[in-house]
Amino acid sequence: MNKIFINEKIDILYSIILVLIWLIFLLICKLFNLHFEWTATFLLMFFSFTNLPAILRRKKIDRLSKTLGLSIEEVRDIVNIDKYDLNDWKWDKAYIPQKKLYLLEDSLEKMYLKKFGKEFRTPN
């Protein structure tokens, strides 16, 4: 059985909430017979927000790796991410499977907790 990380559970909960909000919106549009172009625009915005947690996770992983002073090679070795022939390797350019992204975040958070004795908080 695969381990589900707490951050993965939170993302699943966010996705369920977003789908429910979208369904309620569609029901209201159907009830009041609202079929305008802005509903299609809202649909595109809705689907763009579904990728937001992954973007935020990548930024958090980048901050954690910089705070811990890890090189890119060490970060890739933590979860066995393939080697890329890129000199300027960036998180937003490389494909990392979602499961490995959660594993990497969890591993880096544990390393931060072990090194500094407190949980990592993202600056606002």
PDB file of C-alpha atoms in Angstrom:
ATOM      1  CA  MET A   1       0.000   0.000   0.000  1.00  0.00           C
ATOM      2  CA  ASN A   2       1.350   3.402  -0.943  1.00  0.00           C
ATOM      3  CA  LYS A   3       2.010   5.927   1.771  1.00  0.00           C
ATOM      4  CA  ILE A   4      -0.112   9.065   1.453  1.00  0.00           C
ATOM      5  CA  PHE A   5       1.637  12.135   2.788  1.00  0.00           C
ATOM      6  CA  ILE A   6      -0.196  14.768   4.820  1.00  0.00           C
ATOM      7  CA  ASN A   7       0.422  17.378   2.109  1.00  0.00           C
ATOM      8  CA  GLU A   8      -1.083  15.041  -0.462  1.00  0.00           C
ATOM      9  CA  LYS A   9      -4.191  14.667   1.697  1.00  0.00           C
ATOM     10  CA  ILE A  10      -4.467  18.445   1.961  1.00  0.00           C
ATOM     11  CA  ASP A  11      -4.204  18.807  -1.830  1.00  0.00           C
ATOM     12  CA  ILE A  12      -6.879  16.153  -2.330  1.00  0.00           C
ATOM     13  CA  LEU A  13      -9.140  18.033   0.088  1.00  0.00           C
ATOM     14  CA  TYR A  14      -8.539  21.302  -1.800  1.00  0.00           C
ATOM     15  CA  SER A  15      -9.362  19.566  -5.076  1.00  0.00           C
ATOM     16  CA  ILE A  16     -12.606  18.166  -3.680  1.00  0.00           C
ATOM     17  CA  ILE A  17     -13.605  21.582  -2.364  1.00  0.00           C
ATOM     18  CA  LEU A  18     -12.855  23.213  -5.721  1.00  0.00           C
ATOM     19  CA  VAL A  19     -14.911  20.607  -7.573  1.00  0.00           C
ATOM     20  CA  LEU A  20     -17.829  21.114  -5.199  1.00  0.00           C
ATOM     21  CA  ILE A  21     -17.641  24.886  -5.661  1.00  0.00           C
ATOM     22  CA  TRP A  22     -17.611  24.389  -9.424  1.00  0.00           C
ATOM     23  CA  LEU A  23     -20.638  22.068  -9.275  1.00  0.00           C
ATOM     24  CA  ILE A  24     -22.560  24.552  -7.152  1.00  0.00           C
ATOM     25  CA  PHE A  25     -21.669  27.290  -9.621  1.00  0.00           C
ATOM     26  CA  LEU A  26     -22.909  25.189 -12.522  1.00  0.00           C
ATOM     27  CA  LEU A  27     -26.152  24.387 -10.703  1.00  0.00           C
ATOM     28  CA  ILE A  28     -26.767  28.062 -10.007  1.00  0.00           C
ATOM     29  CA  CYS A  29     -26.101  28.910 -13.663  1.00  0.00           C
ATOM     30  CA  LYS A  30     -28.506  26.183 -14.745  1.00  0.00           C
ATOM     31  CA  LEU A  31     -31.152  27.287 -12.230  1.00  0.00           C
ATOM     32  CA  PHE A  32     -31.091  30.921 -13.374  1.00  0.00           C
ATOM     33  CA  ASN A  33     -30.524  30.012 -17.024  1.00  0.00           C
ATOM     34  CA  LEU A  34     -27.188  31.864 -17.160  1.00  0.00           C
ATOM     35  CA  HIS A  35     -25.218  30.793 -20.194  1.00  0.00           C
ATOM     36  CA  PHE A  36     -22.764  33.528 -20.980  1.00  0.00           C
ATOM     37  CA  GLU A  37     -19.201  33.733 -22.186  1.00  0.00           C
ATOM     38  CA  TRP A  38     -17.981  34.539 -18.701  1.00  0.00           C
ATOM     39  CA  THR A  39     -18.937  31.048 -17.532  1.00  0.00           C
ATOM     40  CA  ALA A  40     -16.424  29.613 -20.018  1.00  0.00           C
ATOM     41  CA  THR A  41     -13.833  32.109 -18.806  1.00  0.00           C
ATOM     42  CA  PHE A  42     -14.534  31.080 -15.228  1.00  0.00           C
ATOM     43  CA  LEU A  43     -14.089  27.455 -16.267  1.00  0.00           C
ATOM     44  CA  LEU A  44     -10.610  28.219 -17.646  1.00  0.00           C
ATOM     45  CA  MET A  45      -9.678  30.076 -14.466  1.00  0.00           C
ATOM     46  CA  PHE A  46     -10.944  27.165 -12.386  1.00  0.00           C
ATOM     47  CA  PHE A  47      -8.774  24.657 -14.199  1.00  0.00           C
ATOM     48  CA  SER A  48      -5.738  26.917 -13.899  1.00  0.00           C
ATOM     49  CA  PHE A  49      -6.178  26.993 -10.102  1.00  0.00           C
ATOM     50  CA  THR A  50      -6.040  23.206  -9.878  1.00  0.00           C
ATOM     51  CA  ASN A  51      -2.302  23.338 -10.626  1.00  0.00           C
ATOM     52  CA  LEU A  52      -1.651  25.961  -7.932  1.00  0.00           C
ATOM     53  CA  PRO A  53      -0.742  23.518  -5.089  1.00  0.00           C
ATOM     54  CA  ALA A  54       1.998  21.898  -7.197  1.00  0.00           C
ATOM     55  CA  ILE A  55       3.464  25.315  -8.027  1.00  0.00           C
ATOM     56  CA  LEU A  56       3.486  26.302  -4.362  1.00  0.00           C
ATOM     57  CA  ARG A  57       5.084  22.968  -3.401  1.00  0.00           C
ATOM     58  CA  ARG A  58       7.875  23.466  -5.931  1.00  0.00           C
ATOM     59  CA  LYS A  59       8.597  26.926  -4.513  1.00  0.00           C
ATOM     60  CA  LYS A  60       8.634  25.517  -0.986  1.00  0.00           C
ATOM     61  CA  ILE A  61      11.039  22.756  -2.025  1.00  0.00           C
ATOM     62  CA  ASP A  62      13.296  25.337  -3.644  1.00  0.00           C
ATOM     63  CA  ARG A  63      13.320  27.459  -0.467  1.00  0.00           C
ATOM     64  CA  LEU A  64      13.958  24.412   1.710  1.00  0.00           C
ATOM     65  CA  SER A  65      16.863  23.227  -0.415  1.00  0.00           C
ATOM     66  CA  LYS A  66      18.437  26.701  -0.387  1.00  0.00           C
ATOM     67  CA  THR A  67      17.969  27.026   3.383  1.00  0.00           C
ATOM     68  CA  LEU A  68      19.509  23.602   3.997  1.00  0.00           C
ATOM     69  CA  GLY A  69      22.351  24.386   1.597  1.00  0.00           C
ATOM     70  CA  LEU A  70      21.760  21.331  -0.575  1.00  0.00           C
ATOM     71  CA  SER A  71      22.997  21.165  -4.126  1.00  0.00           C
ATOM     72  CA  ILE A  72      20.704  20.188  -6.961  1.00  0.00           C
ATOM     73  CA  GLU A  73      22.404  16.795  -7.232  1.00  0.00           C
ATOM     74  CA  GLU A  74      21.749  16.051  -3.550  1.00  0.00           C
ATOM     75  CA  VAL A  75      18.092  17.044  -3.877  1.00  0.00           C
ATOM     76  CA  ARG A  76      17.653  14.853  -6.953  1.00  0.00           C
ATOM     77  CA  ASP A  77      19.333  11.924  -5.193  1.00  0.00           C
ATOM     78  CA  ILE A  78      16.943  12.130  -2.206  1.00  0.00           C
ATOM     79  CA  VAL A  79      13.997  10.791  -4.208  1.00  0.00           C
ATOM     80  CA  ASN A  80      15.868   9.335  -7.166  1.00  0.00           C
ATOM     81  CA  ILE A  81      14.895  11.967  -9.715  1.00  0.00           C
ATOM     82  CA  ASP A  82      16.595  11.301 -13.046  1.00  0.00           C
ATOM     83  CA  LYS A  83      19.668  13.257 -14.029  1.00  0.00           C
ATOM     84  CA  TYR A  84      19.077  15.973 -16.567  1.00  0.00           C
ATOM     85  CA  ASP A  85      21.630  17.432 -18.932  1.00  0.00           C
ATOM     86  CA  LEU A  86      20.742  20.949 -17.947  1.00  0.00           C
ATOM     87  CA  ASN A  87      23.307  23.344 -16.574  1.00  0.00           C
ATOM     88  CA  ASP A  88      20.701  25.698 -15.186  1.00  0.00           C
ATOM     89  CA  TRP A  89      18.250  23.187 -13.693  1.00  0.00           C
ATOM     90  CA  LYS A  90      15.093  24.824 -12.370  1.00  0.00           C
ATOM     91  CA  TRP A  91      12.066  23.372 -10.595  1.00  0.00           C
ATOM     92  CA  ASP A  92       9.549  24.888 -12.963  1.00  0.00           C
ATOM     93  CA  LYS A  93      11.304  23.518 -16.068  1.00  0.00           C
ATOM     94  CA  ALA A  94      11.756  19.891 -14.985  1.00  0.00           C
ATOM     95  CA  TYR A  95       9.096  17.226 -14.824  1.00  0.00           C
ATOM     96  CA  ILE A  96       8.809  15.641 -11.402  1.00  0.00           C
ATOM     97  CA  PRO A  97       6.023  13.127 -10.786  1.00  0.00           C
ATOM     98  CA  GLN A  98       3.504  14.300  -8.195  1.00  0.00           C
ATOM     99  CA  LYS A  99       4.231  11.389  -5.834  1.00  0.00           C
ATOM    100  CA  LYS A 100       7.958  12.176  -5.855  1.00  0.00           C
ATOM    101  CA  LEU A 101       7.198  15.838  -5.262  1.00  0.00           C
ATOM    102  CA  TYR A 102       5.359  14.973  -2.047  1.00  0.00           C
ATOM    103  CA  LEU A 103       8.147  12.591  -1.013  1.00  0.00           C
ATOM    104  CA  LEU A 104      10.785  15.232  -1.673  1.00  0.00           C
ATOM    105  CA  GLU A 105       8.894  17.856   0.307  1.00  0.00           C
ATOM    106  CA  ASP A 106       8.404  15.476   3.217  1.00  0.00           C
ATOM    107  CA  SER A 107      12.083  14.458   3.219  1.00  0.00           C
ATOM    108  CA  LEU A 108      13.309  18.048   3.123  1.00  0.00           C
ATOM    109  CA  GLU A 109      10.928  19.065   5.914  1.00  0.00           C
ATOM    110  CA  LYS A 110      12.278  16.232   8.084  1.00  0.00           C
ATOM    111  CA  MET A 111      15.857  17.303   7.325  1.00  0.00           C
ATOM    112  CA  TYR A 112      14.999  20.905   8.247  1.00  0.00           C
ATOM    113  CA  LEU A 113      13.355  19.798  11.486  1.00  0.00           C
ATOM    114  CA  LYS A 114      16.369  17.655  12.359  1.00  0.00           C
ATOM    115  CA  LYS A 115      18.858  20.443  11.578  1.00  0.00           C
ATOM    116  CA  PHE A 116      17.092  23.470  13.077  1.00  0.00           C
ATOM    117  CA  GLY A 117      14.759  21.861  15.629  1.00  0.00           C
ATOM    118  CA  LYS A 118      11.639  23.670  14.383  1.00  0.00           C
ATOM    119  CA  GLU A 119       9.184  23.346  11.523  1.00  0.00           C
ATOM    120  CA  PHE A 120       9.797  25.208   8.284  1.00  0.00           C
ATOM    121  CA  ARG A 121       7.475  28.172   7.784  1.00  0.00           C
ATOM    122  CA  THR A 122       7.224  29.861   4.425  1.00  0.00           C
ATOM    123  CA  PRO A 123       7.713  33.617   4.610  1.00  0.00           C
ATOM    124  CA  ASN A 124       4.610  35.612   3.694  1.00  0.00           C
TER     125      ASN A 124
END
